Coordinates of C-alpha atoms and ligand atoms in Angstrom, one line a residue:
X26 CA -5.7 -27.3 -22.7
X27 CA -7.0 -24.9 -20.1
X28 CA -5.4 -24.9 -16.7
X29 CA -6.4 -22.9 -13.6
X30 CA -3.9 -21.4 -11.2
X31 CA -4.9 -19.6 -8.0
X32 CA -3.2 -16.6 -6.4
X33 CA -4.5 -13.7 -4.4
X34 CA -6.7 -11.3 -6.3
X35 CA -5.7 -7.7 -5.3
X36 CA -7.3 -5.5 -7.9
X37 CA -10.7 -6.1 -9.5
X38 CA -11.6 -6.8 -13.1
X39 CA -11.0 -9.3 -15.8
X40 CA -8.1 -9.2 -18.2
X41 CA -7.7 -11.5 -21.2
X42 CA -4.5 -11.3 -23.3
X43 CA -1.1 -12.6 -24.2
X44 CA 1.6 -12.9 -21.5
X45 CA 4.6 -10.6 -21.7
X46 CA 7.3 -11.1 -19.1
X47 CA 9.0 -8.3 -17.3
X48 CA 12.7 -7.8 -18.2
X49 CA 14.3 -9.4 -15.2
X50 CA 17.8 -10.2 -16.5
X51 CA 20.3 -9.9 -13.7
X52 CA 23.0 -7.8 -15.2
X53 CA 26.2 -9.0 -13.7
X54 CA 29.1 -7.0 -15.1
X55 CA 32.5 -8.8 -15.5
X56 CA 34.9 -8.4 -12.6
X57 CA 37.8 -7.0 -14.7
X58 CA 40.6 -4.9 -13.2
X59 CA 41.0 -1.3 -14.5
X60 CA 44.2 0.7 -14.5
X61 CA 44.7 3.2 -11.7
X62 CA 44.8 6.2 -14.1
X63 CA 41.2 5.4 -15.2
X64 CA 39.8 5.4 -11.7
X65 CA 38.8 9.1 -11.6
X66 CA 37.0 8.8 -15.0
X67 CA 35.2 5.6 -13.8
X68 CA 34.1 7.4 -10.6
X69 CA 32.7 10.2 -12.6
X70 CA 30.8 7.8 -14.9
X71 CA 29.3 6.1 -11.9
X72 CA 28.2 9.4 -10.4
X73 CA 26.7 10.5 -13.7
X74 CA 24.8 7.3 -14.1
X75 CA 23.4 7.5 -10.5
X76 CA 22.3 11.1 -11.1
X77 CA 20.7 10.2 -14.4
X78 CA 18.8 7.3 -12.8
X79 CA 17.7 9.4 -9.8
X80 CA 16.5 12.1 -12.2
X81 CA 14.6 9.5 -14.3
X82 CA 12.9 8.1 -11.2
X83 CA 11.9 11.5 -10.0
X84 CA 10.5 12.4 -13.5
X85 CA 8.5 9.1 -13.5
X86 CA 7.2 10.1 -10.1
X87 CA 6.1 13.5 -11.3
X88 CA 4.3 11.8 -14.1
X89 CA 2.6 9.3 -11.9
X90 CA 1.7 11.5 -9.0
X91 CA 0.1 10.4 -5.7
X92 CA 1.4 7.5 -3.7
X93 CA 3.5 6.3 -6.6
X94 CA 5.4 9.5 -6.6
X95 CA 6.4 9.2 -3.0
X96 CA 7.6 5.7 -3.6
X97 CA 9.6 6.6 -6.7
X98 CA 11.1 9.6 -4.9
X99 CA 12.2 7.3 -2.1
X100 CA 13.9 5.2 -4.7
X101 CA 15.7 8.2 -6.2
X102 CA 17.0 9.0 -2.7
X103 CA 18.1 5.4 -2.3
X104 CA 20.1 5.7 -5.6
X105 CA 21.9 8.8 -4.2
X106 CA 22.6 7.5 -0.7
X107 CA 26.0 9.1 0.2
X108 CA 27.3 6.0 1.9
X109 CA 26.5 3.8 -1.1
X110 CA 28.3 6.3 -3.4
X111 CA 31.3 6.4 -1.1
X112 CA 31.5 2.6 -1.3
X113 CA 31.3 2.8 -5.1
X114 CA 34.2 5.3 -5.1
X115 CA 36.2 3.1 -2.8
X116 CA 35.7 0.0 -5.0
X117 CA 36.7 1.9 -8.2
X118 CA 39.8 3.3 -6.4
X119 CA 41.0 -0.3 -5.9
X120 CA 40.4 -1.4 -9.5
X121 CA 36.7 -2.0 -10.1
X122 CA 35.0 -0.7 -13.2
X123 CA 32.1 1.7 -12.5
X124 CA 29.5 -0.9 -13.3
X125 CA 31.1 -3.6 -11.2
X126 CA 31.6 -1.2 -8.3
X127 CA 27.9 -0.3 -8.4
X128 CA 26.9 -3.9 -8.6
X129 CA 29.1 -4.9 -5.7
X130 CA 28.2 -1.9 -3.5
X131 CA 24.5 -2.6 -3.9
X132 CA 25.1 -6.2 -3.1
X133 CA 26.8 -5.3 0.2
X134 CA 23.9 -2.9 1.0
X135 CA 21.4 -5.6 0.2
X136 CA 23.1 -7.8 2.6
X137 CA 23.0 -5.2 5.3
X138 CA 19.3 -4.8 4.8
X139 CA 18.8 -8.5 4.9
X140 CA 20.3 -8.5 8.4
X141 CA 18.6 -5.4 9.5
X142 CA 15.2 -6.9 9.9
X143 CA 11.8 -7.5 8.5
X144 CA 11.0 -4.4 6.4
X145 CA 13.6 -5.8 4.0
X146 CA 11.1 -7.8 1.9
X147 CA 9.4 -4.7 0.6
X148 CA 12.7 -2.8 0.1
X149 CA 14.7 -5.4 -1.7
X150 CA 12.7 -5.2 -4.9
X151 CA 13.1 -1.4 -4.9
X152 CA 16.9 -1.6 -4.2
X153 CA 17.5 -4.3 -6.9
X154 CA 15.5 -2.2 -9.4
X155 CA 17.7 0.9 -8.7
X156 CA 20.8 -1.2 -9.1
X157 CA 19.7 -2.7 -12.4
X158 CA 18.8 0.7 -13.8
X159 CA 22.2 2.2 -12.9
X160 CA 24.2 -0.9 -14.2
X161 CA 22.1 -1.0 -17.4
X162 CA 22.9 2.7 -18.0
X163 CA 26.6 2.2 -17.5
X164 CA 26.6 -0.8 -19.8
X165 CA 24.6 1.0 -22.4
X166 CA 21.9 -1.7 -22.6
X167 CA 18.1 -1.3 -22.5
X168 CA 16.6 -0.6 -19.1
X169 CA 15.1 -3.6 -17.4
X170 CA 11.4 -3.3 -16.8
X171 CA 8.1 -3.1 -18.6
X172 CA 8.4 -4.8 -22.1
X173 CA 8.2 -2.8 -25.2
X174 CA 5.0 -3.7 -27.0
X175 CA 2.4 -1.8 -29.1
X176 CA -0.2 -4.5 -28.5
X177 CA -2.0 -4.9 -25.2
X178 CA -0.7 -7.6 -23.0
X179 CA -0.9 -9.2 -19.5
X180 CA 2.3 -8.5 -17.6
X181 CA 3.9 -11.3 -15.6
X182 CA 6.7 -10.6 -13.2
X183 CA 8.4 -12.1 -10.2
X184 CA 7.5 -8.9 -8.3
X185 CA 6.9 -5.4 -9.6
X186 CA 9.1 -2.5 -8.5
X187 CA 7.2 0.7 -7.8
X188 CA 9.0 2.4 -10.7
X189 CA 7.4 -0.1 -13.2
X190 CA 3.9 -0.2 -11.7
X191 CA 3.9 3.6 -11.8
X192 CA 4.6 3.6 -15.5
X193 CA 2.2 0.8 -16.5
X194 CA 0.0 2.2 -19.3
X195 CA -3.5 1.0 -18.5
X196 CA -4.3 1.0 -22.3
X197 CA -1.5 -1.4 -23.0
X198 CA -1.2 -3.4 -19.8
X199 CA -4.5 -5.3 -19.5
X200 CA -3.6 -6.7 -16.1
X201 CA -0.7 -8.2 -14.1
X202 CA 0.3 -11.2 -12.3
X203 CA 3.2 -11.6 -9.8
X204 CA 4.8 -14.5 -8.1
X205 CA 5.6 -12.5 -5.0
X206 CA 3.8 -9.9 -2.9
X207 CA 0.7 -10.0 -0.7
X208 CA -2.6 -8.3 -0.6
X209 CA -1.2 -5.3 1.3
X210 CA 2.2 -5.0 -0.5
X211 CA 3.2 -1.9 -2.4
X212 CA 2.4 -3.5 -5.8
X213 CA -1.1 -4.4 -4.7
X214 CA -1.9 -0.9 -3.4
X215 CA -0.5 0.7 -6.5
X216 CA -2.4 -1.7 -8.8
X217 CA -5.6 -0.7 -7.2
X218 CA -4.7 3.0 -7.5
X219 CA -4.2 2.4 -11.3
X220 CA -7.4 0.4 -11.6
X221 CA -5.6 -2.5 -13.4
X222 CA -6.8 -6.1 -12.6
X223 CA -4.0 -7.9 -10.6
X224 CA -3.3 -11.2 -9.0
X225 CA -0.2 -11.6 -6.7
X226 CA 1.4 -14.4 -4.7
X227 CA 1.2 -16.9 -7.6
X228 CA 4.3 -19.1 -7.5
X229 CA 5.0 -20.6 -11.0
X230 CA 3.6 -17.6 -12.9
X231 CA 7.1 -17.0 -14.2
X232 CA 7.0 -20.3 -16.0
X233 CA 4.0 -19.4 -18.2
X234 CA 5.5 -19.1 -21.7
X235 CA 5.8 -15.6 -23.4
X236 CA 2.8 -15.1 -25.7
X237 CA 0.5 -17.6 -24.0
X238 CA -3.1 -16.5 -23.8
X239 CA -4.3 -16.1 -20.2
X240 CA -7.3 -14.8 -18.5
X241 CA -6.8 -13.0 -15.1
X242 CA -9.7 -12.6 -12.7
X243 CA -8.5 -9.9 -10.2
X244 CA -11.5 -10.5 -8.0
X245 CA -11.3 -14.3 -7.4
X246 CA -7.5 -14.5 -7.8
X247 CA -7.8 -17.1 -10.5
X248 CA -5.7 -17.3 -13.7
X249 CA -6.8 -19.4 -16.6
X250 CA -4.0 -20.4 -18.9
X251 CA -5.2 -21.1 -22.5
X252 CA -8.8 -20.4 -21.5
X253 CA -11.5 -22.1 -23.5
X254 CA -13.9 -20.2 -25.7
X255 CA -16.7 -20.8 -23.1
X256 CA -14.5 -19.6 -20.2
X257 CA -13.6 -16.4 -22.1
X258 CA -17.2 -15.7 -22.9
X259 CA -18.3 -16.3 -19.3
X260 CA -15.6 -14.1 -17.9
X261 CA -16.3 -11.3 -20.4
X262 CA -20.0 -11.5 -19.7
X263 CA -19.4 -11.3 -16.0
X264 CA -17.1 -8.3 -16.5
X265 CA -19.7 -6.6 -18.7
X266 CA -22.4 -7.2 -16.1
X267 CA -20.2 -5.8 -13.4
X268 CA -19.4 -2.7 -15.5
X269 CA -23.1 -2.1 -16.1
X270 CA -23.8 -2.5 -12.3
X271 CA -21.0 0.0 -11.6
X272 CA -22.5 2.6 -14.0
X273 CA -26.0 2.1 -12.5
X274 CA -24.9 2.6 -8.9
X275 CA -24.2 6.2 -7.9
X276 CA -24.6 8.4 -4.8
X277 CA -23.8 7.7 -1.2
X278 CA -22.9 4.2 0.0
X279 CA -26.0 2.3 1.4
X280 CA -27.4 -1.2 1.5
X281 CA -30.5 -2.1 -0.5
X282 CA -32.8 -1.1 2.4
X283 CA -31.1 2.3 2.9
X284 CA -28.7 1.6 5.8
X285 CA -26.0 4.2 5.2
X286 CA -22.4 3.2 5.0
X287 CA -20.3 6.2 3.9
X288 CA -17.7 5.3 1.3
X289 CA -14.5 7.2 1.8
X290 CA -11.2 7.3 0.0
X291 CA -7.7 6.5 1.2
X292 CA -5.2 9.2 -0.1
X293 CA -1.5 9.8 0.3
X294 CA -1.7 13.5 -0.5
X295 CA -3.3 16.2 -2.7
X296 CA -2.4 14.3 -5.9
X297 CA -4.8 11.5 -5.0
X298 CA -7.8 13.8 -4.5
X299 CA -9.1 14.1 -8.1
X300 CA -9.6 10.4 -8.4
X301 CA -11.3 10.3 -5.1
X302 CA -13.7 13.0 -6.1
X303 CA -14.3 11.4 -9.5
X304 CA -15.2 8.1 -7.8
X305 CA -17.8 9.9 -5.6
X306 CA -16.0 9.5 -2.3
X307 CA -18.0 11.0 0.5
X308 CA -14.8 12.2 2.1
X309 CA -11.4 10.8 3.1
X310 CA -11.2 8.0 5.6
X311 CA -7.5 7.7 5.7
X312 CA -5.0 10.4 4.8
X313 CA -1.6 8.7 5.0
X314 CA 0.5 11.7 6.0
X315 CA 3.8 9.8 5.9
X316 CA 4.2 10.4 2.2
X317 CA 4.8 14.1 3.0
X318 CA 7.8 13.0 5.1
X319 CA 9.5 11.0 2.4
X320 CA 11.0 13.9 0.5
X321 CA 13.7 14.5 3.1
X322 CA 15.1 11.6 5.0
X323 CA 16.8 13.8 7.6
X324 CA 14.1 16.3 8.7
X325 CA 10.3 16.6 9.1
X326 CA 8.6 18.8 6.6
X327 CA 8.1 22.4 7.8
X328 CA 4.8 23.5 9.4
X329 CA 4.1 25.7 6.3
X330 CA 4.6 22.8 3.9
X331 CA 2.3 20.6 6.0
X332 CA -0.4 23.3 6.2
X333 CA -0.4 23.6 2.4
X334 CA -0.7 19.9 1.7
X335 CA -3.4 19.4 4.4
X336 CA -5.4 22.4 3.2
X337 CA -5.5 21.1 -0.4
X338 CA -7.0 17.9 0.8
X339 CA -9.5 19.5 3.2
X340 CA -10.7 22.0 0.6
X341 CA -11.6 19.2 -1.8
X342 CA -14.3 17.9 0.6
X343 CA -15.9 21.1 1.8
X344 CA -18.9 19.4 3.5
X345 CA -17.4 16.0 3.9
X346 CA -15.4 14.1 6.5
X347 CA -11.6 14.0 6.3
X348 CA -9.8 11.7 8.6
X349 CA -6.1 12.5 8.8
X350 CA -3.8 9.9 10.3
X351 CA -0.8 11.4 12.1
X352 CA 2.6 10.1 11.0
X353 CA 3.0 6.3 10.9
X354 CA 6.8 6.0 10.8
X355 CA 8.7 2.8 11.4
X356 CA 8.6 -0.9 10.3
X357 CA 7.6 -0.9 6.6
X358 CA 7.8 3.0 6.5
X359 CA 11.1 3.8 8.2
X360 CA 12.3 7.4 8.5
X361 CA 16.0 7.9 9.1
X362 CA 15.6 10.7 11.6
X363 CA 12.9 9.0 13.7
X364 CA 13.2 5.2 13.3
X365 CA 15.8 3.4 15.4
X366 CA 18.1 1.6 13.0
X367 CA 19.1 -1.3 15.4
X368 CA 15.8 -2.9 16.2
X369 CA 15.7 -6.7 15.8
X370 CA 12.0 -6.7 14.9
X371 CA 11.0 -3.2 13.6
X372 CA 7.3 -4.1 13.2
X373 CA 7.3 -4.9 16.9
X374 CA 9.4 -1.9 17.9
X375 CA 9.0 1.8 18.0
X376 CA 6.6 2.7 15.2
X377 CA 3.4 4.6 14.7
X378 CA 2.2 6.4 17.8
X379 CA 5.2 5.1 19.7
X380 CA 7.5 7.0 17.5
X381 CA 5.5 10.2 18.0
X382 CA 5.3 9.9 21.7
X383 CA 9.1 9.6 21.7
X384 CA 9.3 12.7 19.4
X385 CA 6.5 15.0 20.8
X386 CA 7.7 17.9 18.7
X387 CA 7.0 16.1 15.5
X388 CA 3.4 15.3 16.6
X389 CA 2.9 18.9 17.9
X390 CA 4.0 20.4 14.6
X391 CA 1.7 18.1 12.7
X392 CA -1.3 18.8 14.9
X393 CA -0.7 22.6 14.8
X394 CA -0.4 22.4 11.0
X395 CA -3.7 20.6 10.8
X396 CA -5.4 23.1 13.1
X397 CA -4.2 26.0 10.8
X398 CA -5.1 24.1 7.6
X399 CA -8.7 23.6 8.9
X400 CA -9.2 27.2 10.0
X401 CA -12.3 28.7 8.4
X402 CA -13.2 25.6 6.5
X403 CA -16.6 23.9 7.1
X404 CA -15.0 20.4 6.7
X405 CA -15.5 17.8 9.4
X406 CA -11.9 17.2 10.4
X407 CA -11.0 14.0 12.3
X408 CA -7.5 12.9 13.4
X409 CA -6.4 9.5 14.4
X410 CA -3.3 7.8 15.7
X411 CA -1.8 4.7 14.2
X412 CA -0.8 1.7 16.3
X413 CA -2.7 2.4 19.5
X414 CA -2.2 -0.5 21.9
X415 CA -4.3 0.5 24.9
X416 CA -6.2 3.2 26.8
X417 CA -2.9 4.9 27.9
X418 CA -1.9 5.3 24.3
X419 CA -5.3 6.7 23.3
X420 CA -5.1 9.2 26.2
X421 CA -1.6 10.3 25.3
X422 CA -2.8 11.0 21.8
X423 CA -6.0 12.8 22.9
X424 CA -4.0 14.9 25.3
X425 CA -1.6 16.0 22.5
X426 CA -4.6 16.9 20.3
X427 CA -6.1 19.0 23.1
X428 CA -2.8 20.7 23.9
X429 CA -2.5 21.7 20.3
X430 CA -6.0 23.3 20.4
X431 CA -7.2 21.2 17.6
X432 CA -10.9 21.5 16.8
X433 CA -11.5 18.0 15.6
X434 CA -12.7 14.5 16.6
X435 CA -9.9 12.4 17.9
X436 CA -9.7 8.7 17.1
X437 CA -7.6 5.6 17.4
X438 CA -6.7 3.1 14.8
X439 CA -7.3 -0.5 15.7
X440 CA -4.2 -2.3 14.3
X441 CA -3.1 -4.3 17.4
X442 CA -5.2 -7.1 18.7
X443 CA -5.0 -5.6 22.3
X444 CA -6.9 -2.5 21.1
X445 CA -9.7 -4.6 19.6
X446 CA -9.9 -6.8 22.7
X447 CA -10.2 -3.8 24.9
X448 CA -12.0 -1.4 22.5
X449 CA -14.4 -0.1 25.1
X450 CA -11.5 1.0 27.3
X451 CA -9.8 2.7 24.3
X452 CA -13.1 4.4 23.6
X453 CA -13.1 6.1 27.0
X454 CA -10.4 8.4 25.6
X455 CA -11.4 8.9 21.9
X456 CA -14.5 9.5 19.8
X457 CA -14.0 6.9 17.1
X458 CA -12.2 3.8 16.0
X459 CA -10.8 3.0 12.6
X460 CA -9.7 -0.6 11.8
X461 CA -6.4 -0.9 10.0
X462 CA -7.0 -4.4 8.9
X463 CA -3.6 -4.7 7.1
X464 CA -1.6 -4.3 10.3
X465 CA -4.4 -6.0 12.4
X466 CA -3.9 -9.1 10.3
X467 CA -0.1 -8.9 10.5
X468 CA -0.2 -8.7 14.3
X469 CA -3.0 -11.2 14.8
X470 CA -1.4 -13.9 12.7
X471 CA 2.3 -13.0 13.4
X472 CA 2.7 -12.8 9.6
X473 CA 4.8 -10.0 8.0
X474 CA 2.5 -8.1 5.6
X475 CA 5.4 -7.8 3.1
X476 CA 6.2 -11.5 2.8
X477 CA 4.4 -13.4 0.0
X478 CA 5.0 -16.8 1.6
X479 CA 2.7 -15.9 4.5
X480 CA 0.0 -14.2 2.4
X481 CA -2.5 -16.9 3.4
X482 CA -2.4 -15.5 6.9
X483 CA -2.7 -12.0 5.6
X484 CA -6.1 -12.8 4.1
X485 CA -8.6 -10.4 5.7
X486 CA -11.3 -13.1 5.4
X487 CA -9.6 -15.0 8.2
X488 CA -12.4 -15.6 10.8
X489 CA -10.1 -14.6 13.7
X490 CA -9.7 -11.1 12.0
X491 CA -13.5 -10.9 11.5
X492 CA -13.9 -11.7 15.3
X493 CA -11.7 -8.7 16.2
X494 CA -13.6 -6.5 13.7
X495 CA -16.9 -7.5 15.4
X496 CA -15.5 -6.9 18.9
X497 CA -14.4 -3.4 17.9
X498 CA -17.7 -2.5 16.1
X499 CA -19.8 -3.9 19.0
X500 CA -17.8 -1.8 21.5
X501 CA -18.3 1.4 19.4
X502 CA -22.0 0.7 19.1
X503 CA -22.3 0.2 22.9
X504 CA -20.5 3.6 23.4
X505 CA -22.6 5.3 20.7
X506 CA -19.4 6.0 18.7
X507 CA -18.3 5.1 15.2
X508 CA -16.0 2.4 13.9
X509 CA -14.8 2.4 10.3
X510 CA -12.5 0.2 8.3
X511 CA -9.6 1.8 6.4
X512 CA -7.4 -1.2 5.7
X513 CA -7.4 -3.0 2.3
X514 CA -10.2 -5.3 3.6
X515 CA -12.7 -2.5 2.8
X516 CA -11.9 -2.6 -0.9
X517 CA -13.2 -6.2 -1.4
X518 CA -16.8 -5.8 -2.4
X519 CA -18.0 -9.0 -0.8
X520 CA -16.1 -8.5 2.3
X521 CA -17.4 -4.9 2.5
X522 CA -20.9 -6.4 2.9
X523 CA -19.7 -8.7 5.6
X524 CA -18.0 -5.8 7.4
X525 CA -21.2 -3.9 7.2
X526 CA -23.0 -6.9 8.7
X527 CA -20.4 -6.9 11.5
X528 CA -21.5 -3.4 12.4
X529 CA -18.8 -1.3 10.8
X530 CA -20.0 2.3 10.2
X531 CA -17.9 3.4 7.2
X532 CA -15.5 2.0 4.6
X533 CA -12.4 3.7 3.3
X534 CA -10.4 2.4 0.3
X535 CA -8.4 3.3 -2.7
X536 CA -10.6 5.4 -5.0
X537 CA -10.7 2.8 -7.8
X538 CA -12.5 0.3 -5.6
X539 CA -15.3 2.7 -4.5
X540 CA -17.6 2.0 -7.5
X541 CA -17.3 -1.8 -7.0
X542 CA -18.1 -1.6 -3.3
X543 CA -20.9 0.8 -3.8
X544 CA -22.6 -1.5 -6.4
X545 CA -22.2 -4.6 -4.3
X546 CA -23.5 -3.0 -1.1
X547 CA -26.6 -1.7 -2.9
X548 CA -27.6 -5.2 -3.8
X549 CA -28.2 -6.5 -0.3
X550 CA -30.2 -5.5 2.8
X551 CA -28.5 -5.0 6.2
X552 CA -30.1 -8.2 7.5
X553 CA -28.6 -10.1 4.6
X554 CA -25.2 -8.6 5.3
X555 CA -25.6 -9.6 9.0
X556 CA -26.4 -13.2 8.0
X557 CA -23.4 -13.3 5.7
X558 CA -21.2 -11.9 8.5
X559 CA -22.5 -14.6 10.9
X560 CA -21.8 -17.3 8.4
X561 CA -18.3 -16.0 7.7
X562 CA -17.5 -15.9 11.4
X563 CA -18.8 -19.5 11.9
X564 CA -16.2 -20.7 9.3
X565 CA -12.8 -22.2 10.1
X566 CA -10.7 -20.7 7.3
X567 CA -10.6 -17.7 5.1
X568 CA -11.7 -19.7 2.1
X569 CA -14.6 -21.2 3.9
X570 CA -15.6 -17.8 5.3
X571 CA -15.6 -16.3 1.8
X572 CA -17.7 -19.2 0.4
X573 CA -20.1 -19.1 3.3
X574 CA -20.7 -15.4 2.9
X575 CA -21.1 -15.8 -0.9
X576 CA -23.6 -18.6 -0.4
X577 CA -25.7 -16.5 1.9
X578 CA -25.7 -13.5 -0.4
X579 CA -26.4 -15.5 -3.5
X580 CA -29.3 -17.2 -1.8
X581 CA -27.8 -20.7 -2.1
Ligands
PEP10 C1 -3.6 -0.7 8.0 O1 -2.7 -1.1 8.6 O2 -4.6 -1.4 7.7 C2 -3.6 0.7 7.5 C3 -4.7 1.2 6.9 O3 -2.5 1.4 7.6 P1 -1.2 1.2 6.6 O4 -1.5 0.2 5.5 O5 -0.8 2.5 6.1 O6 -0.2 0.6 7.6
MG11 MG1 -1.3 0.3 9.5

């Protein structure tokens, strides 16, 4: 019998196939005592296993490229953390086997993270994955992770570690479903980058039996377990229709009546550029520069290294717009040499622009590198600061840009409700706004973006979030300036129409979403988008807002 489950759709498309579960066995090695004379050999085994796992993660990263690479390299660094290794050595010295010592040392580290604050949720899956890999290697058992299968399947997991997502083979993995995670979690961002349909935050997904036929609708967030023939046919027809619409829509983003809404790409570095160009991105709306900083946890990358990476991205869009976000360190993206380790609430602490104002030399180097990278190129360079709270923040950033002699437009990201509420005042100092709806939702609803349990509040359809988007867009219009969206909200085709109706002037998203958004936008006039936006804002919940907008646009 068909049953329907509902999670959060985070990556478009339909997948129909049999369930395969992720190998999640927790490998707990027995706590046997080893003789003292074996300690040195065990320490060596542990070190070899750690090095091999780190090398494997780095190799997977090289294979995957882009944002996935940065995440995997961060995991490789985690594996080789000197303090963790010292703890493993200590445990072996008092009688633990290599595998038990690794297991216990990681458990202690996990505990530390648990008490260190809120970025834990996103890190724990990564840490557990590293531990399981090292222990599996030491025990000589198969690596946990993506199942071995020659037949295509739908992957079901509690959560997906970046190492696994990066290796998903889109020809075998039809789609995936996770119990944890939210619309802005690592897994969701990586799924979109891969172009694999995905639904997250679906408690109970783990109980669907191996081999069960399911249909995943990555747009609506629905899962149909044992779908009927009719259901399958309807989903397949809808998917085929969508594919045809995608192929038919090309060129710059615009509504049916020709109102232009440039469609830009979010990139993490040069490796993401080819996909953006292929999807017809009209430029880059968010270059997340922090991925450049993940290689070395102790130092900022040199000016030369930065110039090289920036130039590669700028050259790819000779006539287009490239919006570079200066370093957004802290909270979910901590950097050892910049982020205070003792904050009770890192997301409410020193992060984003606050970090850079505390470390002006890091900001100066970045701005100087950008100025050098853009030299002689016709590109329209724009720079923006993350986590701008008020006019004083905006002024401090604009002053730093001027001092560095940067020939570019300066902008502020709207990620904190105060910046949306006082957008006109922020716009006295900068030339454009860019709405980071991921963080804006986090701070508007006091809901950690990494915690699956509060994903309802992370839903960008929440009318309160739409109100803040409208306030920012209205302020920009009044000042004759632009206001784009670069958070994940822009990648939802229906929401993209609503954002356009709210007055947003450009949409930036992962490259894989661009064709979907382009096709949807081309179906409606600006006036229809405005009516859908008004209907969504009049609703009392995210679900009602979505249905109200849908009803307006489908002429119900
Ligand atoms: C956002 O917060 O919406 C955003 C685009 O920035 P990030 O996801 O990198 O924090
Ligand atoms: Mg942000």
